[in-house]
Amino acid sequence: MAIRQVRVEDAVGMVLGHDMSKIVPGEYRGPAFKKGHVIRQEDICHLKDIGKEHIFLIELTEGQVHENDAISRMARGIAGEGVYCTEPAEGKINVKASRAGLLKVNREAAFAINMVEHAVLSTLHGNQIVDADTPVAGIKVVPLVVDESMVAEVEQICNRFGPILSVKPLLKLKIGVIITGNEVYYGRIQDKFAPVFQKKAADFGGELIGTTYLPDDKEKITAAILHYKELGADIIIASGGMSVDPDDVTPDAIRATGAQVISYGTPVLPGAMFMLAYLDEVTVMGMPACGMYAKTTVLDLIFPRVLAGERITKADIASLGYGGLCKVCTSCTFPHCPFGK
């Protein structure tokens, strides 16, 4: 690469080979002039105002790629379904969600890309709900010009792993809720589970098809789960009765349906006594009492993935341990916090 330095006063009629940024603290940060701009006489004062006494003309040699061309090629391999890429600006491409849904990030592939010298891929944490047009990643290369071999290496990683970033749409699944416990069923205490499930179902776009109250009776709880399955529920949540006390029979009731238990217990607090099982294609979840008093629990980590059509495995559950301790902040900011990340 050959770089020629030219005084701005002598640059009229010349073509910029890179973006030039303008920063006004608290007001603006962005390109003042973009790559390809032809310098005009009236631009000279503006260039001096942003601290530019010279411009640099770039002459690429064989085997070299300009940063905008490099990141455009990288973006094509990184972006999958449900996202779109902006045009290069200031040497960066932003990847944004093209729809609301569950953000998926291939962490192993992102790590491999960032191990390539001069490649930069910065993402949000995966497995969180994002709105349409939310920025989910930024793609850069460090120098103004990179070797073509560097870009090809990133493209090979993308070919090996497939798209690195995608947004899955949330499915409008039918949800049946069973609230268990003698103290609630017989009116000794006020139920606090139902409002929690109603809000979460509404927040994530699920359809709540019914709420059933039952005492701590294994046979009745089992029958209710099977009844919701017959009604076409995609997800059945049984709340309460999830501890190891003899009177807490909800786990046994879930097992008695014939469901395949994926995990009884999770490395997430709040939510250690959570159960996940599958009754054919129906997801059955046993929700412990933390769901009544804690704003954010294991349900917030699992529920969106189920609504995106994912079948959760034991390995998925085990992976939640890292970052699975809620700090129980005075003012909850989830998902903009470390919980579940």
Coordinates of C-alpha atoms in Angstrom, one line a residue:
M1 CA 0.0 0.0 0.0
A2 CA 1.2 3.5 -0.9
I3 CA -0.1 6.5 1.0
R4 CA 0.4 10.0 -0.3
Q5 CA -0.1 13.0 2.0
V6 CA -1.6 16.1 0.4
R7 CA -2.3 19.5 2.0
V8 CA -6.1 20.2 2.1
E9 CA -5.5 23.4 0.1
D10 CA -4.0 21.3 -2.7
A11 CA -6.6 18.5 -2.5
V12 CA -9.5 20.1 -4.5
G13 CA -10.7 17.6 -7.1
M14 CA -9.1 14.7 -5.3
V15 CA -11.1 11.6 -4.1
L16 CA -11.1 10.6 -0.5
G17 CA -10.0 7.0 0.1
H18 CA -11.5 6.7 3.6
D19 CA -14.2 8.3 5.8
M20 CA -13.4 11.3 7.9
S21 CA -15.1 11.6 11.3
K22 CA -16.5 14.6 13.0
I23 CA -17.1 14.7 16.8
V24 CA -19.0 17.4 18.7
P25 CA -19.2 16.2 22.3
G26 CA -22.8 15.7 23.3
E27 CA -24.1 16.6 19.9
Y28 CA -22.7 14.6 17.0
R29 CA -20.4 11.8 16.2
G30 CA -20.3 10.5 12.6
P31 CA -18.7 10.9 9.2
A32 CA -18.0 14.5 8.0
F33 CA -16.9 13.2 4.6
K34 CA -17.3 9.7 3.3
K35 CA -15.0 7.5 1.2
G36 CA -15.3 8.5 -2.5
H37 CA -16.1 12.2 -1.8
V38 CA -14.6 14.6 -4.2
I39 CA -12.9 17.5 -2.4
R40 CA -14.4 20.9 -3.3
Q41 CA -13.0 24.4 -2.6
E42 CA -15.8 25.0 0.0
D43 CA -14.7 21.8 1.9
I44 CA -11.3 23.2 2.9
C45 CA -12.6 25.3 5.8
H46 CA -14.7 22.4 7.0
L47 CA -11.7 20.1 6.9
K48 CA -9.7 22.5 8.9
D49 CA -12.5 22.9 11.4
I50 CA -12.4 19.2 12.2
G51 CA -8.6 19.3 12.6
K52 CA -7.5 18.1 9.2
E53 CA -4.5 19.8 7.6
H54 CA -3.9 17.0 5.2
I55 CA -5.8 14.2 3.4
F56 CA -4.3 10.9 2.5
L57 CA -4.6 9.3 -0.9
I58 CA -4.4 5.5 -0.8
E59 CA -3.0 3.3 -3.6
L60 CA -3.7 -0.4 -3.0
T61 CA -1.1 -2.9 -4.0
E62 CA -1.9 -6.5 -5.2
G63 CA -3.5 -8.6 -2.5
Q64 CA -4.8 -5.7 -0.4
V65 CA -8.4 -4.8 0.4
H66 CA -9.8 -1.4 1.6
E67 CA -11.5 -1.5 5.0
N68 CA -15.0 -0.9 3.6
D69 CA -14.6 -3.7 1.1
A70 CA -13.2 -6.0 3.8
I71 CA -16.0 -5.5 6.3
S72 CA -18.6 -5.8 3.5
R73 CA -17.3 -9.2 2.7
M74 CA -17.2 -10.2 6.4
A75 CA -20.7 -9.0 7.0
R76 CA -22.1 -11.2 4.2
G77 CA -20.8 -14.3 6.0
I78 CA -21.6 -13.2 9.5
A79 CA -25.3 -12.1 9.0
G80 CA -28.0 -14.7 9.0
E81 CA -31.8 -14.7 9.0
G82 CA -33.6 -11.9 10.9
V83 CA -30.8 -9.4 10.7
Y84 CA -29.6 -6.8 8.2
C85 CA -26.4 -4.8 7.7
T86 CA -25.9 -1.1 7.3
E87 CA -23.7 0.5 4.8
P88 CA -20.1 1.0 5.8
A89 CA -19.5 4.2 7.7
E90 CA -16.3 5.3 9.5
G91 CA -14.9 1.9 8.9
K92 CA -17.7 0.0 10.6
I93 CA -20.8 -1.9 9.6
N94 CA -23.6 -2.3 12.1
V95 CA -25.8 -5.4 12.1
K96 CA -29.4 -4.8 13.2
A97 CA -32.4 -7.0 13.9
S98 CA -34.8 -7.0 11.0
R99 CA -37.6 -8.3 13.3
A100 CA -38.4 -8.7 16.9
G101 CA -37.3 -12.0 18.3
L102 CA -34.6 -14.1 20.0
L103 CA -31.1 -13.1 19.2
K104 CA -28.8 -16.0 18.5
V105 CA -25.0 -15.6 18.5
N106 CA -22.5 -18.4 17.7
R107 CA -20.0 -17.6 20.5
E108 CA -17.4 -20.1 19.2
A109 CA -17.5 -18.7 15.7
A110 CA -17.3 -15.1 17.1
F111 CA -14.3 -16.1 19.1
A112 CA -12.6 -17.6 16.1
I113 CA -13.2 -14.5 14.0
N114 CA -11.7 -12.2 16.7
M115 CA -8.7 -14.5 16.8
V116 CA -7.9 -13.4 13.2
E117 CA -5.5 -10.5 13.3
H118 CA -7.2 -7.1 12.7
A119 CA -10.7 -8.6 12.6
V120 CA -13.3 -7.1 15.0
L121 CA -16.8 -8.6 15.7
S122 CA -18.6 -7.1 18.7
T123 CA -22.0 -8.5 19.6
L124 CA -24.7 -8.3 22.2
H125 CA -25.2 -11.3 24.4
G126 CA -27.3 -14.0 22.7
N127 CA -30.5 -15.6 23.8
Q128 CA -32.2 -12.3 24.7
I129 CA -35.2 -10.7 23.2
V130 CA -34.5 -7.8 20.8
D131 CA -36.8 -5.4 19.0
A132 CA -36.7 -4.7 15.3
D133 CA -33.8 -2.3 14.3
T134 CA -31.9 -3.0 17.5
P135 CA -28.1 -2.9 16.8
V136 CA -26.9 -6.5 17.7
A137 CA -23.3 -6.3 16.4
G138 CA -20.6 -4.2 14.9
I139 CA -18.0 -5.3 12.3
K140 CA -14.7 -3.6 11.8
V141 CA -11.1 -4.1 10.7
V142 CA -8.4 -2.3 12.6
P143 CA -6.2 -0.8 9.7
L144 CA -7.4 1.2 6.8
V145 CA -6.1 -1.5 4.4
V146 CA -5.8 -5.3 5.2
D147 CA -4.4 -8.3 3.4
E148 CA -7.0 -10.2 1.3
S149 CA -5.8 -13.3 3.0
M150 CA -7.2 -11.9 6.3
V151 CA -10.6 -11.4 4.8
A152 CA -10.6 -14.9 3.2
E153 CA -9.8 -16.4 6.7
V154 CA -12.9 -14.8 8.2
E155 CA -15.0 -16.0 5.2
Q156 CA -13.7 -19.5 5.8
I157 CA -14.8 -19.4 9.4
C158 CA -18.2 -18.2 8.4
N159 CA -18.4 -21.0 5.8
R160 CA -17.4 -23.5 8.5
F161 CA -19.9 -22.4 11.2
G162 CA -22.7 -20.9 9.1
P163 CA -24.2 -17.5 9.8
I164 CA -22.9 -16.1 13.1
L165 CA -25.8 -13.8 14.0
S166 CA -29.6 -14.4 13.5
V167 CA -32.9 -13.4 15.1
K168 CA -35.5 -16.1 15.6
P169 CA -39.1 -15.0 15.5
L170 CA -41.2 -15.7 18.7
L171 CA -44.0 -18.2 18.0
K172 CA -47.5 -17.5 19.3
L173 CA -47.6 -20.6 21.4
K174 CA -50.5 -21.7 23.6
I175 CA -49.8 -21.8 27.3
G176 CA -51.6 -23.6 30.1
V177 CA -50.9 -22.7 33.7
I178 CA -51.5 -24.9 36.8
I179 CA -51.1 -23.3 40.2
T180 CA -50.7 -25.8 42.9
G181 CA -50.7 -25.6 46.7
N182 CA -53.2 -26.2 49.5
E183 CA -52.6 -22.8 50.9
V184 CA -53.7 -21.1 47.7
Y185 CA -56.4 -23.6 46.7
Y186 CA -58.2 -23.3 50.0
G187 CA -57.8 -19.5 50.2
R188 CA -55.4 -19.3 53.1
I189 CA -53.1 -17.0 51.1
Q190 CA -53.5 -14.9 48.0
D191 CA -52.2 -16.4 44.7
K192 CA -49.3 -14.3 43.3
F193 CA -48.3 -16.7 40.5
A194 CA -51.1 -16.0 38.0
P195 CA -50.3 -12.3 37.4
V196 CA -46.6 -13.2 36.9
F197 CA -47.4 -15.8 34.2
Q198 CA -50.0 -13.5 32.6
K199 CA -47.5 -10.7 32.2
K200 CA -44.7 -12.9 30.9
A201 CA -47.0 -14.5 28.4
A202 CA -48.1 -11.1 27.2
D203 CA -44.6 -9.7 27.1
F204 CA -43.3 -12.6 25.0
G205 CA -46.4 -12.9 22.8
G206 CA -47.7 -16.2 24.0
E207 CA -51.4 -17.1 24.2
L208 CA -52.6 -18.0 27.8
I209 CA -55.4 -20.5 27.2
G210 CA -56.2 -21.2 30.9
T211 CA -55.2 -21.1 34.6
T212 CA -56.2 -24.0 36.8
Y213 CA -55.9 -24.0 40.7
L214 CA -55.3 -27.3 42.4
P215 CA -54.4 -28.6 45.8
D216 CA -51.2 -30.6 46.5
D217 CA -52.6 -33.8 44.9
K218 CA -50.4 -35.7 42.5
E219 CA -53.2 -37.4 40.6
K220 CA -55.1 -34.1 40.0
I221 CA -52.0 -32.3 38.9
T222 CA -51.1 -35.1 36.5
A223 CA -54.7 -35.1 35.1
A224 CA -54.6 -31.3 34.6
I225 CA -51.3 -31.5 32.7
L226 CA -52.8 -34.2 30.4
H227 CA -56.0 -32.1 30.0
Y228 CA -54.0 -29.0 28.8
K229 CA -52.2 -31.3 26.4
E230 CA -55.5 -32.4 24.9
L231 CA -56.6 -28.7 24.6
G232 CA -53.6 -28.1 22.4
A233 CA -51.2 -26.4 24.8
D234 CA -47.7 -26.0 23.5
I235 CA -46.3 -25.1 27.0
I236 CA -47.7 -26.2 30.4
I237 CA -46.4 -24.5 33.5
A238 CA -47.0 -26.0 36.9
S239 CA -46.2 -23.7 39.7
G240 CA -45.5 -24.4 43.4
G241 CA -44.8 -27.6 45.2
M242 CA -41.3 -28.0 43.6
S243 CA -39.2 -28.5 46.8
V244 CA -38.1 -31.8 48.3
D245 CA -40.7 -31.6 51.1
P246 CA -43.0 -34.7 51.2
D247 CA -46.0 -32.5 50.6
D248 CA -44.6 -31.0 47.4
V249 CA -45.8 -33.4 44.7
T250 CA -45.5 -31.4 41.5
P251 CA -42.3 -33.0 40.3
D252 CA -43.9 -36.5 40.8
A253 CA -47.0 -35.3 39.0
I254 CA -45.0 -34.2 36.0
R255 CA -43.2 -37.5 35.9
A256 CA -46.4 -39.4 36.1
T257 CA -47.6 -38.0 32.8
G258 CA -44.9 -40.0 31.1
A259 CA -43.0 -36.8 30.2
Q260 CA -39.2 -37.0 29.6
V261 CA -37.6 -35.0 32.4
I262 CA -34.6 -33.1 31.0
S263 CA -33.6 -31.6 34.3
Y264 CA -34.9 -31.3 37.8
G265 CA -32.8 -28.5 39.2
T266 CA -30.9 -25.7 37.5
P267 CA -27.7 -23.8 38.4
V268 CA -29.7 -20.6 38.4
L269 CA -30.6 -18.5 41.5
P270 CA -33.5 -17.7 41.7
G271 CA -34.8 -20.9 40.2
A272 CA -32.7 -23.9 41.5
M273 CA -35.7 -26.2 41.9
F274 CA -37.0 -25.6 38.4
M275 CA -38.0 -28.7 36.3
L276 CA -38.0 -29.0 32.5
A277 CA -39.7 -31.9 30.8
Y278 CA -41.2 -32.8 27.4
L279 CA -44.5 -34.6 27.0
D280 CA -44.2 -35.6 23.3
E281 CA -43.8 -32.1 21.7
V282 CA -45.3 -30.2 24.7
T283 CA -42.9 -28.3 27.0
V284 CA -43.7 -28.9 30.6
M285 CA -42.1 -26.6 33.2
G286 CA -42.3 -26.9 37.0
M287 CA -41.8 -23.4 38.5
P288 CA -40.6 -23.1 42.1
A289 CA -42.0 -20.5 44.6
C290 CA -39.3 -17.9 43.6
G291 CA -41.6 -17.0 40.7
M292 CA -43.9 -15.3 43.1
Y293 CA -41.5 -12.9 44.8
A294 CA -38.5 -12.5 42.4
K295 CA -38.9 -10.2 39.4
T296 CA -36.3 -12.1 37.4
T297 CA -35.8 -15.9 37.6
V298 CA -34.7 -18.9 35.6
L299 CA -38.1 -18.6 33.7
D300 CA -36.8 -15.4 32.0
L301 CA -33.8 -17.4 30.7
I302 CA -35.7 -20.4 29.5
F303 CA -39.2 -19.1 28.4
P304 CA -38.1 -16.9 25.5
R305 CA -36.0 -19.8 24.0
V306 CA -39.0 -22.1 24.2
L307 CA -41.2 -19.5 22.6
A308 CA -38.7 -19.3 19.7
G309 CA -39.2 -23.0 19.1
E310 CA -36.0 -24.3 20.7
R311 CA -35.9 -27.7 22.4
I312 CA -33.8 -27.2 25.6
T313 CA -31.2 -29.8 26.5
K314 CA -29.5 -30.7 29.7
A315 CA -26.3 -29.0 28.3
D316 CA -28.3 -25.8 27.8
I317 CA -29.4 -25.9 31.4
A318 CA -25.9 -26.6 32.7
S319 CA -24.5 -23.7 30.7
L320 CA -26.7 -21.3 32.6
G321 CA -24.6 -21.7 35.8
Y322 CA -22.0 -19.1 34.5
G323 CA -23.8 -15.8 35.1
G324 CA -26.7 -17.6 36.7
L325 CA -26.6 -15.8 40.0
C326 CA -29.0 -12.8 40.1
K327 CA -27.5 -9.9 42.0
V328 CA -31.0 -8.9 43.2
C329 CA -30.5 -5.2 42.5
T330 CA -32.7 -2.6 44.2
S331 CA -33.8 -1.5 40.7
C332 CA -34.0 -4.4 38.2
T333 CA -32.6 -3.7 34.8
F334 CA -32.9 -7.2 33.3
P335 CA -32.0 -8.0 30.5
H336 CA -29.5 -5.2 30.6
C337 CA -27.4 -6.8 33.3
P338 CA -25.1 -9.9 33.8
F339 CA -27.8 -12.3 34.8
G340 CA -27.9 -15.3 32.5
K341 CA -25.1 -14.0 30.3

